[in-house]
Coordinates of C-alpha atoms and ligand atoms in Angstrom, one line a residue:
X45 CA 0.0 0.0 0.0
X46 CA 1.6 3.5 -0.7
X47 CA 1.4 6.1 2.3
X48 CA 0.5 9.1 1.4
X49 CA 3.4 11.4 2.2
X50 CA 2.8 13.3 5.6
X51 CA 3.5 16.9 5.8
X52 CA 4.1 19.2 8.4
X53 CA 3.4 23.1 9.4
X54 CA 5.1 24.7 12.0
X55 CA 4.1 28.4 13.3
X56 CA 6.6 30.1 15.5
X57 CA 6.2 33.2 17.5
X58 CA 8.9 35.2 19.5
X59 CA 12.9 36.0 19.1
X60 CA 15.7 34.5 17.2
X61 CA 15.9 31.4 19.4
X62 CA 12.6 30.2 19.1
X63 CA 13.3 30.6 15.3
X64 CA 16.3 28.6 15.2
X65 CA 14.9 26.1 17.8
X66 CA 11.7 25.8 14.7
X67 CA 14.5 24.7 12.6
X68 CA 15.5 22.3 14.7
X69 CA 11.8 20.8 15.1
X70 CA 11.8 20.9 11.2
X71 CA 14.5 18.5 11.0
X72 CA 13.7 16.3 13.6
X73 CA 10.0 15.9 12.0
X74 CA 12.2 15.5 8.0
X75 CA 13.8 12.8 10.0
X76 CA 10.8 10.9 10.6
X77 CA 9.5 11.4 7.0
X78 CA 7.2 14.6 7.5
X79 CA 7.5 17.3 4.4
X80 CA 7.2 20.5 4.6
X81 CA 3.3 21.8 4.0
X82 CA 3.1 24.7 2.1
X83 CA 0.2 25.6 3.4
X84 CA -1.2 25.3 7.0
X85 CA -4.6 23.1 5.6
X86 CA -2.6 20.5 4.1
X87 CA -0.6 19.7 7.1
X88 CA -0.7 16.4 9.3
X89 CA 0.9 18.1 11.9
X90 CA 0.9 21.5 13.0
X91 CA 3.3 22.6 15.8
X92 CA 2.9 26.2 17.5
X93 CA 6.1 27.1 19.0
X94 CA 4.9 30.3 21.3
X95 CA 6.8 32.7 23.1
X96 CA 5.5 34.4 26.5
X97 CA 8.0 37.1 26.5
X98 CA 5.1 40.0 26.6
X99 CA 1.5 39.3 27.7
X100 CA 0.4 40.3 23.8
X101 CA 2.7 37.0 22.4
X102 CA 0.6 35.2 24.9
X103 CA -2.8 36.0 23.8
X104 CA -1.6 36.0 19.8
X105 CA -1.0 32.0 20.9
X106 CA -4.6 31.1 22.5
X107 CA -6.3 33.1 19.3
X108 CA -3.8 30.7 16.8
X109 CA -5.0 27.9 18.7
X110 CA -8.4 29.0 18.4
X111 CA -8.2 29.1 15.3
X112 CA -6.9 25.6 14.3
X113 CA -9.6 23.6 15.7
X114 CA -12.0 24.0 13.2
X115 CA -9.0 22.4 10.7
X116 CA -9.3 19.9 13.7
X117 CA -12.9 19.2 13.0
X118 CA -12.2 18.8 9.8
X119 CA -9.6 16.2 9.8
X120 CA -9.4 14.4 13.0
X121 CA -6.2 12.8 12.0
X122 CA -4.6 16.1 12.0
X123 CA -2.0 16.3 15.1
X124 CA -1.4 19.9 17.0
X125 CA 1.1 20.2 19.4
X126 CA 2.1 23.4 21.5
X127 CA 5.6 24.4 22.8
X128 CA 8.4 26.9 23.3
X129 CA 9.0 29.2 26.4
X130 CA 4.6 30.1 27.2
X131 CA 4.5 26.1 28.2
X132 CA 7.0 26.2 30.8
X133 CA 3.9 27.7 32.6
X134 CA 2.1 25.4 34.4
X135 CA -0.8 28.0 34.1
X136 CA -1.1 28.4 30.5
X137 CA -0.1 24.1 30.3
X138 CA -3.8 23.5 32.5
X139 CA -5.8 26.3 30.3
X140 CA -4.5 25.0 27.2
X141 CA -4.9 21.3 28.0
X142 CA -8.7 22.0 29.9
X143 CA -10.1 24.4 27.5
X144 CA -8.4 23.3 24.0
X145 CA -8.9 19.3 23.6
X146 CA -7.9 20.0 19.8
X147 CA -4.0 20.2 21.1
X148 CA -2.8 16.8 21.0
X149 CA 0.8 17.6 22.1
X150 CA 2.6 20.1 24.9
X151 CA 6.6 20.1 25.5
X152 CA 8.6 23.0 26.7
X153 CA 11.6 24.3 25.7
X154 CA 14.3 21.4 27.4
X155 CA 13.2 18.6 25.7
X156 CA 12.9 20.0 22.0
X157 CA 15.0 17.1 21.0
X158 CA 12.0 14.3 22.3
X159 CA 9.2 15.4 20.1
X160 CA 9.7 13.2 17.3
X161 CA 9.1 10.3 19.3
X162 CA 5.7 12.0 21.7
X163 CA 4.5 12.2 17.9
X164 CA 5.1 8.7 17.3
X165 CA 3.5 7.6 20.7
X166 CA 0.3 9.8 19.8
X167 CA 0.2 7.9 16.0
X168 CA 0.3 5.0 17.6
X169 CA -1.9 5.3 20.6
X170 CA -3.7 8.3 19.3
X171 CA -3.3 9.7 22.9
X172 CA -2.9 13.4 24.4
X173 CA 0.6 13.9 25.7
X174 CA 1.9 17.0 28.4
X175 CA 5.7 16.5 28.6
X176 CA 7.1 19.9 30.0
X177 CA 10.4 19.6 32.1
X178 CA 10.9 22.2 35.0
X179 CA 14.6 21.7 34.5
X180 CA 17.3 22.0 31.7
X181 CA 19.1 18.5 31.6
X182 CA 22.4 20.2 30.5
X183 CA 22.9 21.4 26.9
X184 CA 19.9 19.9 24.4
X185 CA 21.9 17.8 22.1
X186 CA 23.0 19.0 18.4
X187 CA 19.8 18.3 15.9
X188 CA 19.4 18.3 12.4
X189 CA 18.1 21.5 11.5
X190 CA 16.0 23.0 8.4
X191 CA 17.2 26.2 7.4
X192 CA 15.0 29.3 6.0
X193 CA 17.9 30.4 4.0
X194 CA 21.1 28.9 1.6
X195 CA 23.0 31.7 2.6
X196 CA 22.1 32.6 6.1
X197 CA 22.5 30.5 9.4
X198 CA 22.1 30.8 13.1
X199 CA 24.2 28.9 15.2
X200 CA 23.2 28.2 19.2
X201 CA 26.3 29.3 21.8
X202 CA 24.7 29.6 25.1
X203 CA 21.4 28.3 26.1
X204 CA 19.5 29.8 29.0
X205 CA 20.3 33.2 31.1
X206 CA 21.3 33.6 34.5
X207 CA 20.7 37.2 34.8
X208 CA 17.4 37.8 35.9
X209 CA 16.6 41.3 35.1
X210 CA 13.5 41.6 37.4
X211 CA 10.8 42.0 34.2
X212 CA 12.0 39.2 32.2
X213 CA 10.8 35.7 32.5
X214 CA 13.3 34.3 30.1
X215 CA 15.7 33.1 33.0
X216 CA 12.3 30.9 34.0
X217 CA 11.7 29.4 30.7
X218 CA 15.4 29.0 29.6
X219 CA 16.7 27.9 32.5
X220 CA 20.3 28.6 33.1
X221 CA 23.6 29.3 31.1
X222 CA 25.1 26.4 29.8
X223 CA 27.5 27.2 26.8
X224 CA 28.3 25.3 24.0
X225 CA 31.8 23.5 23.2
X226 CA 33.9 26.1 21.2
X227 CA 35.1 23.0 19.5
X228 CA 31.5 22.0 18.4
X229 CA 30.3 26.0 17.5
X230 CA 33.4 26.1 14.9
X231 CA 33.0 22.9 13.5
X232 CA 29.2 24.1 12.7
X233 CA 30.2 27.4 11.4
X234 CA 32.7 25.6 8.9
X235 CA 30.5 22.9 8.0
X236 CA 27.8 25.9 7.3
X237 CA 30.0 28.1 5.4
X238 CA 31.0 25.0 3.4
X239 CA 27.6 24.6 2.2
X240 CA 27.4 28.4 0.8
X241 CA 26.7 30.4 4.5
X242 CA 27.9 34.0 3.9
X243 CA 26.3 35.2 7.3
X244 CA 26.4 33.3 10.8
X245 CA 24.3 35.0 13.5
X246 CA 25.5 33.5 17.0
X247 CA 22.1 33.1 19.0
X248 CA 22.0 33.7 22.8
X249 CA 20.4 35.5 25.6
X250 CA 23.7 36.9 26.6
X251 CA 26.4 36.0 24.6
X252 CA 28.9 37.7 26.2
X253 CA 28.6 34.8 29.0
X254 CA 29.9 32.9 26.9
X255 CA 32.3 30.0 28.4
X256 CA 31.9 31.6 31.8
X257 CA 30.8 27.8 32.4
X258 CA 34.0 26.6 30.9
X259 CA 37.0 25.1 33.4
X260 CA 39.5 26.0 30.8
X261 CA 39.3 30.1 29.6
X262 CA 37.4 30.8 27.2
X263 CA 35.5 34.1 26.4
X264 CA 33.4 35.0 23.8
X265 CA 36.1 37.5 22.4
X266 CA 37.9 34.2 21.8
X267 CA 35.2 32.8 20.0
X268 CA 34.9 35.8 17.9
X269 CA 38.4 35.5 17.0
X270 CA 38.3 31.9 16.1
X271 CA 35.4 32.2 13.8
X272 CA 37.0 35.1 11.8
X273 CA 39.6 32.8 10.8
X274 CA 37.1 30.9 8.4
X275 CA 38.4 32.2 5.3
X276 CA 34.6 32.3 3.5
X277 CA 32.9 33.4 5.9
X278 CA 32.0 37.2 5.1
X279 CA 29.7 38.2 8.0
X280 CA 29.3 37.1 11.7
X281 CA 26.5 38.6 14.3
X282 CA 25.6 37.8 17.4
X283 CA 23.0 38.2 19.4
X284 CA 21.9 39.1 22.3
X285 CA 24.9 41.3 24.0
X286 CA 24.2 42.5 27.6
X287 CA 25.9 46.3 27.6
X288 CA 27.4 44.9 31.6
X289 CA 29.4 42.5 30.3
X290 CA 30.5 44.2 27.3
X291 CA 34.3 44.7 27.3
X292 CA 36.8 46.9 25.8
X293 CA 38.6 44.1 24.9
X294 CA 35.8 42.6 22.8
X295 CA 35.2 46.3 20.7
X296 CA 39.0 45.9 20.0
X297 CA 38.7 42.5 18.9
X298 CA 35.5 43.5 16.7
X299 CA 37.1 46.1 15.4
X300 CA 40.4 44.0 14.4
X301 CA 37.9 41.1 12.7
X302 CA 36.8 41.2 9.5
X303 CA 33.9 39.1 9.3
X304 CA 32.4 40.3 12.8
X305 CA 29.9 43.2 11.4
X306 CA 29.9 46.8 12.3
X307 CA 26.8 46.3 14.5
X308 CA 26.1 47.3 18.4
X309 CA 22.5 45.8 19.8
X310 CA 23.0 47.2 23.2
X311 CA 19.7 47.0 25.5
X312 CA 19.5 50.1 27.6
X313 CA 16.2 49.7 28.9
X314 CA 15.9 52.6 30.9
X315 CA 18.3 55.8 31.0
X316 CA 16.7 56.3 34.6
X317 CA 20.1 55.0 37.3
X318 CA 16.7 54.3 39.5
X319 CA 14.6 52.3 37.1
X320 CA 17.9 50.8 35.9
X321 CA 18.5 49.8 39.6
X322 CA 14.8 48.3 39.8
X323 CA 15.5 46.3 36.9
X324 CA 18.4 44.7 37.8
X325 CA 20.5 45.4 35.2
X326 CA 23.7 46.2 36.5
X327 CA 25.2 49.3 34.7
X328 CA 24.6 53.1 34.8
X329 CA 23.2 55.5 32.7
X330 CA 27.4 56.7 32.9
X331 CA 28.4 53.4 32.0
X332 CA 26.4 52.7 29.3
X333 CA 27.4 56.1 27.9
X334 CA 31.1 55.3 28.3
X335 CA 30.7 52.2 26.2
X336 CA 28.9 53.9 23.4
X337 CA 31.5 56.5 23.2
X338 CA 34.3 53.9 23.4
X339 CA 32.5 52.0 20.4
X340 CA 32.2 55.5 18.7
X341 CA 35.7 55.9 18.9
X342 CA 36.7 52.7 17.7
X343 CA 34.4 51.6 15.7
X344 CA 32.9 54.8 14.1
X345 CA 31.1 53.3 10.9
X346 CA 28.5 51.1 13.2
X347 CA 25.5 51.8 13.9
X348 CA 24.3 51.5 16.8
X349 CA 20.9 50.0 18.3
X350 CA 19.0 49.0 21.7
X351 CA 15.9 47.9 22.8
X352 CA 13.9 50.3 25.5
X353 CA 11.3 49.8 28.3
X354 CA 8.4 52.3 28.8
X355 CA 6.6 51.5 32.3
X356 CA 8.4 49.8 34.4
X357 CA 6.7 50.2 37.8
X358 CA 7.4 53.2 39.8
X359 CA 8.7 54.9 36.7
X360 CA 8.2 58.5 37.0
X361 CA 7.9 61.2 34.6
X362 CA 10.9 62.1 35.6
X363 CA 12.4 59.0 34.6
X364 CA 10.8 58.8 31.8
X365 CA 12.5 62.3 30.6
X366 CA 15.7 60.8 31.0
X367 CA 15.2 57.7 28.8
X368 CA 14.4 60.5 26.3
X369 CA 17.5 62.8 26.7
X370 CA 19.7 59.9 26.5
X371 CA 18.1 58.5 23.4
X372 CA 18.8 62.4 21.8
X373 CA 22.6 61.9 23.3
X374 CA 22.9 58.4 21.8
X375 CA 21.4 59.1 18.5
X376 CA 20.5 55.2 17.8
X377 CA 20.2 54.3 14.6
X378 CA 16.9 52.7 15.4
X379 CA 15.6 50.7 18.7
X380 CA 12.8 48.3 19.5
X381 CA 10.0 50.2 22.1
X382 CA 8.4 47.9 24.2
X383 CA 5.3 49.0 26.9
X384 CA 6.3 47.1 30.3
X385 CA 4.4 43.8 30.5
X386 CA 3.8 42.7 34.0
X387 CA 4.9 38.5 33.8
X388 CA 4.0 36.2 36.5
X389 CA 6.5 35.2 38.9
X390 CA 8.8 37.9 38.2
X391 CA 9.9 40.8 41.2
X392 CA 8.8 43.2 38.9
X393 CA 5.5 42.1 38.4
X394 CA 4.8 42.1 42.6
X395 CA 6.0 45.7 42.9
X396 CA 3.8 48.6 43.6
X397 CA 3.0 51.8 41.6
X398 CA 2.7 49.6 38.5
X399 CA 1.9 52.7 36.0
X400 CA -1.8 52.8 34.0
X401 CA -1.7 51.6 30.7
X402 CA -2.5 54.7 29.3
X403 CA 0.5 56.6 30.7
X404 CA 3.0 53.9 29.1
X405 CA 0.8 54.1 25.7
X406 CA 1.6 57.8 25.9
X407 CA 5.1 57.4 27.1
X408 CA 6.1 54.6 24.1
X409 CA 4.3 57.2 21.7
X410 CA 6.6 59.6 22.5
X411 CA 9.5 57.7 22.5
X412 CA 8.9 56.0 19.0
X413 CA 8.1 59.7 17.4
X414 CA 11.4 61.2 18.9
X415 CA 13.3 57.4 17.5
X416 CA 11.9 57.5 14.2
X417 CA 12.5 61.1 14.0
X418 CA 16.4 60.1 15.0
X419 CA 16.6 57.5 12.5
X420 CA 15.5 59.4 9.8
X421 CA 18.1 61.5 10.1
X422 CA 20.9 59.3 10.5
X423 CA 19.3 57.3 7.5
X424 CA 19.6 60.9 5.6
X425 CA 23.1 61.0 5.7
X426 CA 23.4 57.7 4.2
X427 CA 22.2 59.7 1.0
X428 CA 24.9 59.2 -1.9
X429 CA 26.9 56.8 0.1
X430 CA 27.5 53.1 -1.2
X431 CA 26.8 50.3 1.4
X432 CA 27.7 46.7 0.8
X433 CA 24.5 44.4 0.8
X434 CA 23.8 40.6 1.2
X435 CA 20.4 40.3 -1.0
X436 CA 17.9 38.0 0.6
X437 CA 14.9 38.0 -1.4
X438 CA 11.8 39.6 -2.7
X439 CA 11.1 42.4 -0.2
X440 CA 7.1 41.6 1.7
X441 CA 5.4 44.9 0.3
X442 CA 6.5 44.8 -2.7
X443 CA 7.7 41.8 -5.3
X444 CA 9.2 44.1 -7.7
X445 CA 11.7 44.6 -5.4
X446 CA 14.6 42.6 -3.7
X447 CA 15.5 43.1 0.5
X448 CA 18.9 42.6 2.0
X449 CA 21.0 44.4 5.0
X450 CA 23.7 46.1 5.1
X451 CA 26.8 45.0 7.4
X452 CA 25.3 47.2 9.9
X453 CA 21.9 45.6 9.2
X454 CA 20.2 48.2 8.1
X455 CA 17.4 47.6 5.7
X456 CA 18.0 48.1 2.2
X457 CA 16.0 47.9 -1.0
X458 CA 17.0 47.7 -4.5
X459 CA 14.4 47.2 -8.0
X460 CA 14.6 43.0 -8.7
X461 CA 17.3 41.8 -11.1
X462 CA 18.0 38.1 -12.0
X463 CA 21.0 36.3 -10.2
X464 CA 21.2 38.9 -7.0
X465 CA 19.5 36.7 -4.0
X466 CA 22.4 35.3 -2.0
X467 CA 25.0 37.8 -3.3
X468 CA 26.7 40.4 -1.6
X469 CA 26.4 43.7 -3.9
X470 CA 27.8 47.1 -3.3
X471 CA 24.4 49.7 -3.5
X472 CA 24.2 53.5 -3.8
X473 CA 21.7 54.6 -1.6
X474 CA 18.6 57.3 -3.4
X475 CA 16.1 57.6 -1.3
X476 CA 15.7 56.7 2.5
X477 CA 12.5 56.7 4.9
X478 CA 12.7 55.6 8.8
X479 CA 13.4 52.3 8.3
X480 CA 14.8 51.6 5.2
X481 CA 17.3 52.9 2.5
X482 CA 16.9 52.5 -1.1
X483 CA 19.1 52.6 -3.8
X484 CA 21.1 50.7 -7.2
X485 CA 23.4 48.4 -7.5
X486 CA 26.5 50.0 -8.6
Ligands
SAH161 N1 18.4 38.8 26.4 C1 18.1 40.0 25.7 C2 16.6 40.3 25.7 C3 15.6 39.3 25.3 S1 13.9 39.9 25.4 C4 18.7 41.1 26.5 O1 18.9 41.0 27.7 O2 19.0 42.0 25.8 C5 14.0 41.2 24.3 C6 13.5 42.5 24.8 O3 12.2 42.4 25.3 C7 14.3 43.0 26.0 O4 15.5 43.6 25.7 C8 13.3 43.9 26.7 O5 13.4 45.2 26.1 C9 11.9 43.4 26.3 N2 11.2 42.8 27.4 C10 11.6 41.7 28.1 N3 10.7 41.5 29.1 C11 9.7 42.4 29.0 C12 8.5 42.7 29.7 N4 8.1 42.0 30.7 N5 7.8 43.8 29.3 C13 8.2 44.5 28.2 N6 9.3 44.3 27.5 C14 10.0 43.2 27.9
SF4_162 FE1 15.8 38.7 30.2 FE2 17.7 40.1 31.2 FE3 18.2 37.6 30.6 FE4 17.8 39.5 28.7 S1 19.5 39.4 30.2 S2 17.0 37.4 28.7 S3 16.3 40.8 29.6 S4 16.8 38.3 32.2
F3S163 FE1 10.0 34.8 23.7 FE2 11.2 32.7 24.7 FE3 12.4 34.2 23.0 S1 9.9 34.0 25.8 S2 11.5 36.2 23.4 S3 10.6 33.1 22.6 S4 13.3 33.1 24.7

């Protein structure tokens, strides 16, 4: 009898290591014979890997999920399972199981590497299974992985964050640091820029931790260092960098590499020393200006970006104001605005004066109109100038067009020519808005 072949759909919410983790499920599922659906309907499986970082994430899930079971109805074969950092929640594990009988499966984020077989238990005894771990179990093994791109990769470094800035539930669903063998990360990256790789982005919550783990000493300046050697490869990024335990040493060794782009993601959060305090993120306003200006000095061609917290509780206006004058000191070349999201379990989230909603709505407006004002002008004086792009593919708005980034990943647009996706081009930049830069391949 031939088997039809059995496809599968995966849907994956939250940052760059929920991404690279969906990759990961990809090839685990390829391993047991599941295609890639094209479409959501024609999928045997569907797998919803959620992230719980901000209560809006969370209710984006329970709508998805909503929305699935009427596919459920329609083909009772079909197989839904739930993971990622929202079902390390026991809370969200019971409404989910009670309320939604259509999910089949729930696993968490420290036994990714078990799901192919839960999937072959619930073929076989068409039962529902919860299998969340409260605890990591050391690294998750290497998997097979699916990549998006030919010419892109991400590559896992440190799993888990020990920090526990007092908003942030990742150090609860992430469990803590463990870094990878530098051995293991290099023989990836070369094995990936084999295959074609022009850009490596090295995922973790805080990858300057890196090897703090290690007996022998190891940093992640080292690491840096030892992936630049890879003759083909043309650009490494990281991400996350925490702006505390960003070192002078590592901007020199940035600056001396020539794969390691000209790109700064520094977090500030807050440019309040109070709110800062409250958040446990241990630097100053002072410090964190110190290490832009160092980077300025050293590195002047990168561009520099952050991510920013409007709300925290007990922020004042006062506070508020000086979030704003250090974002018109800085000058970032753009930065992500998020509203304060109280997360169970977390300090934060128990402390008083927690501000109204409509205050922070008024405070992140006023932050993103000063930003997007700022970036505009910085993206003005890219007029004229030719930047050096890796092409990625048809832009979303509008197929006539091709997207890429710059080594300082800005956004940059260019009209669609044959033979340019996966090449790095030089562009002469013609118009700009907030966000993007436009311009010819010269
Ligand atoms: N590890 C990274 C951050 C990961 S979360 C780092 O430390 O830089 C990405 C961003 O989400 C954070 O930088 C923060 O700005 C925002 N964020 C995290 N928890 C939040 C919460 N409870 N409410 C609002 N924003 C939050
Ligand atoms: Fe969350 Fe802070 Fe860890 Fe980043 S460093 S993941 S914000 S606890
Ligand atoms: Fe979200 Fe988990 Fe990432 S909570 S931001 S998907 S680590």
């Amino acid at each position: 009898m031939k088997d039809k072949m059995k496809k599968y759909f995966i849907i994956t919410y939250g940052c760059q290591m929920n991404e690279h983790d969906s990759e990961k499920l990809a090839g685990m599922l390829e391993a047991i014979d599941y295609h890639k659906a094209e479409e959501v309907e024609e999928a045997d499986i569907i797998l919803i890997n959620t992230c719980t970082i901000r209560e809006n994430a969370e209710l984006r899930v329970f709508g998805k999920v909503g929305e699935l079971k009427r596919l459920k109805e329609n083909n009772p074969d079909l197989i839904i399972g739930v993971g990622g950092c929202m079902m390390q929640s026991e809370k969200a594990v019971r409404h989910l199981y009670e309320k939604h009988p259509q999910v089949d499966l729930i696993f968490g984020t420290h036994n990714i590497h078990h799901v192919p077989d839960l999937i072959k238990r619930i073929e076989k005894e068409r039962s529902r299974i919860v299998e969340v771990w409260d605890e990591e179990e050391g690294l998750i093994p290497d998997l097979p992985s699916v990549r998006e791109s030919d010419f892109k990769a991400w590559v896992s470094i440190i799993q888990g964050c020990n920090n526990f800035c007092t908003y942030c539930v990742v150090p609860y669903v992430r469990g803590r640091e463990r870094s990878r063998p530098f051995k293991d990360i290099i023989n990836e990256v070369e094995k990936l820029v084999a295959e074609g790789v022009k850009e490596i982005t090295l995922l973790g919550q805080n990858v300057n931790s890196y090897g703090k783990d290690f007996k022998e000493n190891i940093d992640f300046a080292d690491l840096l260092q030892e992936l630049d050697k890879i003759p083909a490869l043309y650009r490494l990024r990281y991400m996350t960098s925490h702006p505390r335990d960003f070192s002078f040493k590592l901007i020199q060794v940035i600056k001396d590499t020539k794969a390691v782009c000209e790109h700064f993601h520094l977090p500030i959060q807050s440019g309040s020393n109070r709110i800062l305090k409250k958040m446990n993120r241990g630097y100053s306003r002072e410090k964190y200006l110190e290490l832009v200006n160092k980077i300025r000095q050293e590195v002047p061609e990168a561009a520099i970006t952050t991510d920013i917290i409007v709300g925290f509780p007990g922020e004042t206006e006062e506070d508020f104001q000086e979030t704003i004058d250090l974002v018109k000191e800085v000058r970032f070349d753009s930065a992500f605005t998020f509203i304060y999201s109280p997360r169970t379990g977390t300090p934060a989230s128990k402390m008083e004066e927690q501000i109204p909603e409509d205050i922070k709505k008024e405070r992140l407006s006023r932050l993103m109109a000063l930003q997007n004002q700022i970036s505009l002008e910085k993206n003005q004086a890219e007029l004229g100038k030719v930047v050096e792009v890796l092409i990625e593919g048809e832009s979303k708005n509008n197929p006539e067009t091709l997207m890429g980034r710059d080594r300082r990943n800005k956004l940059v647009i260019i009209p669609k020519k044959d033979g340019l996706i996966g090449e790095i081009v030089n562009v002469r930049i013609n118009k700009v808005q907030s966000f993007t830069l436009y311009g010819e391949v010269v």
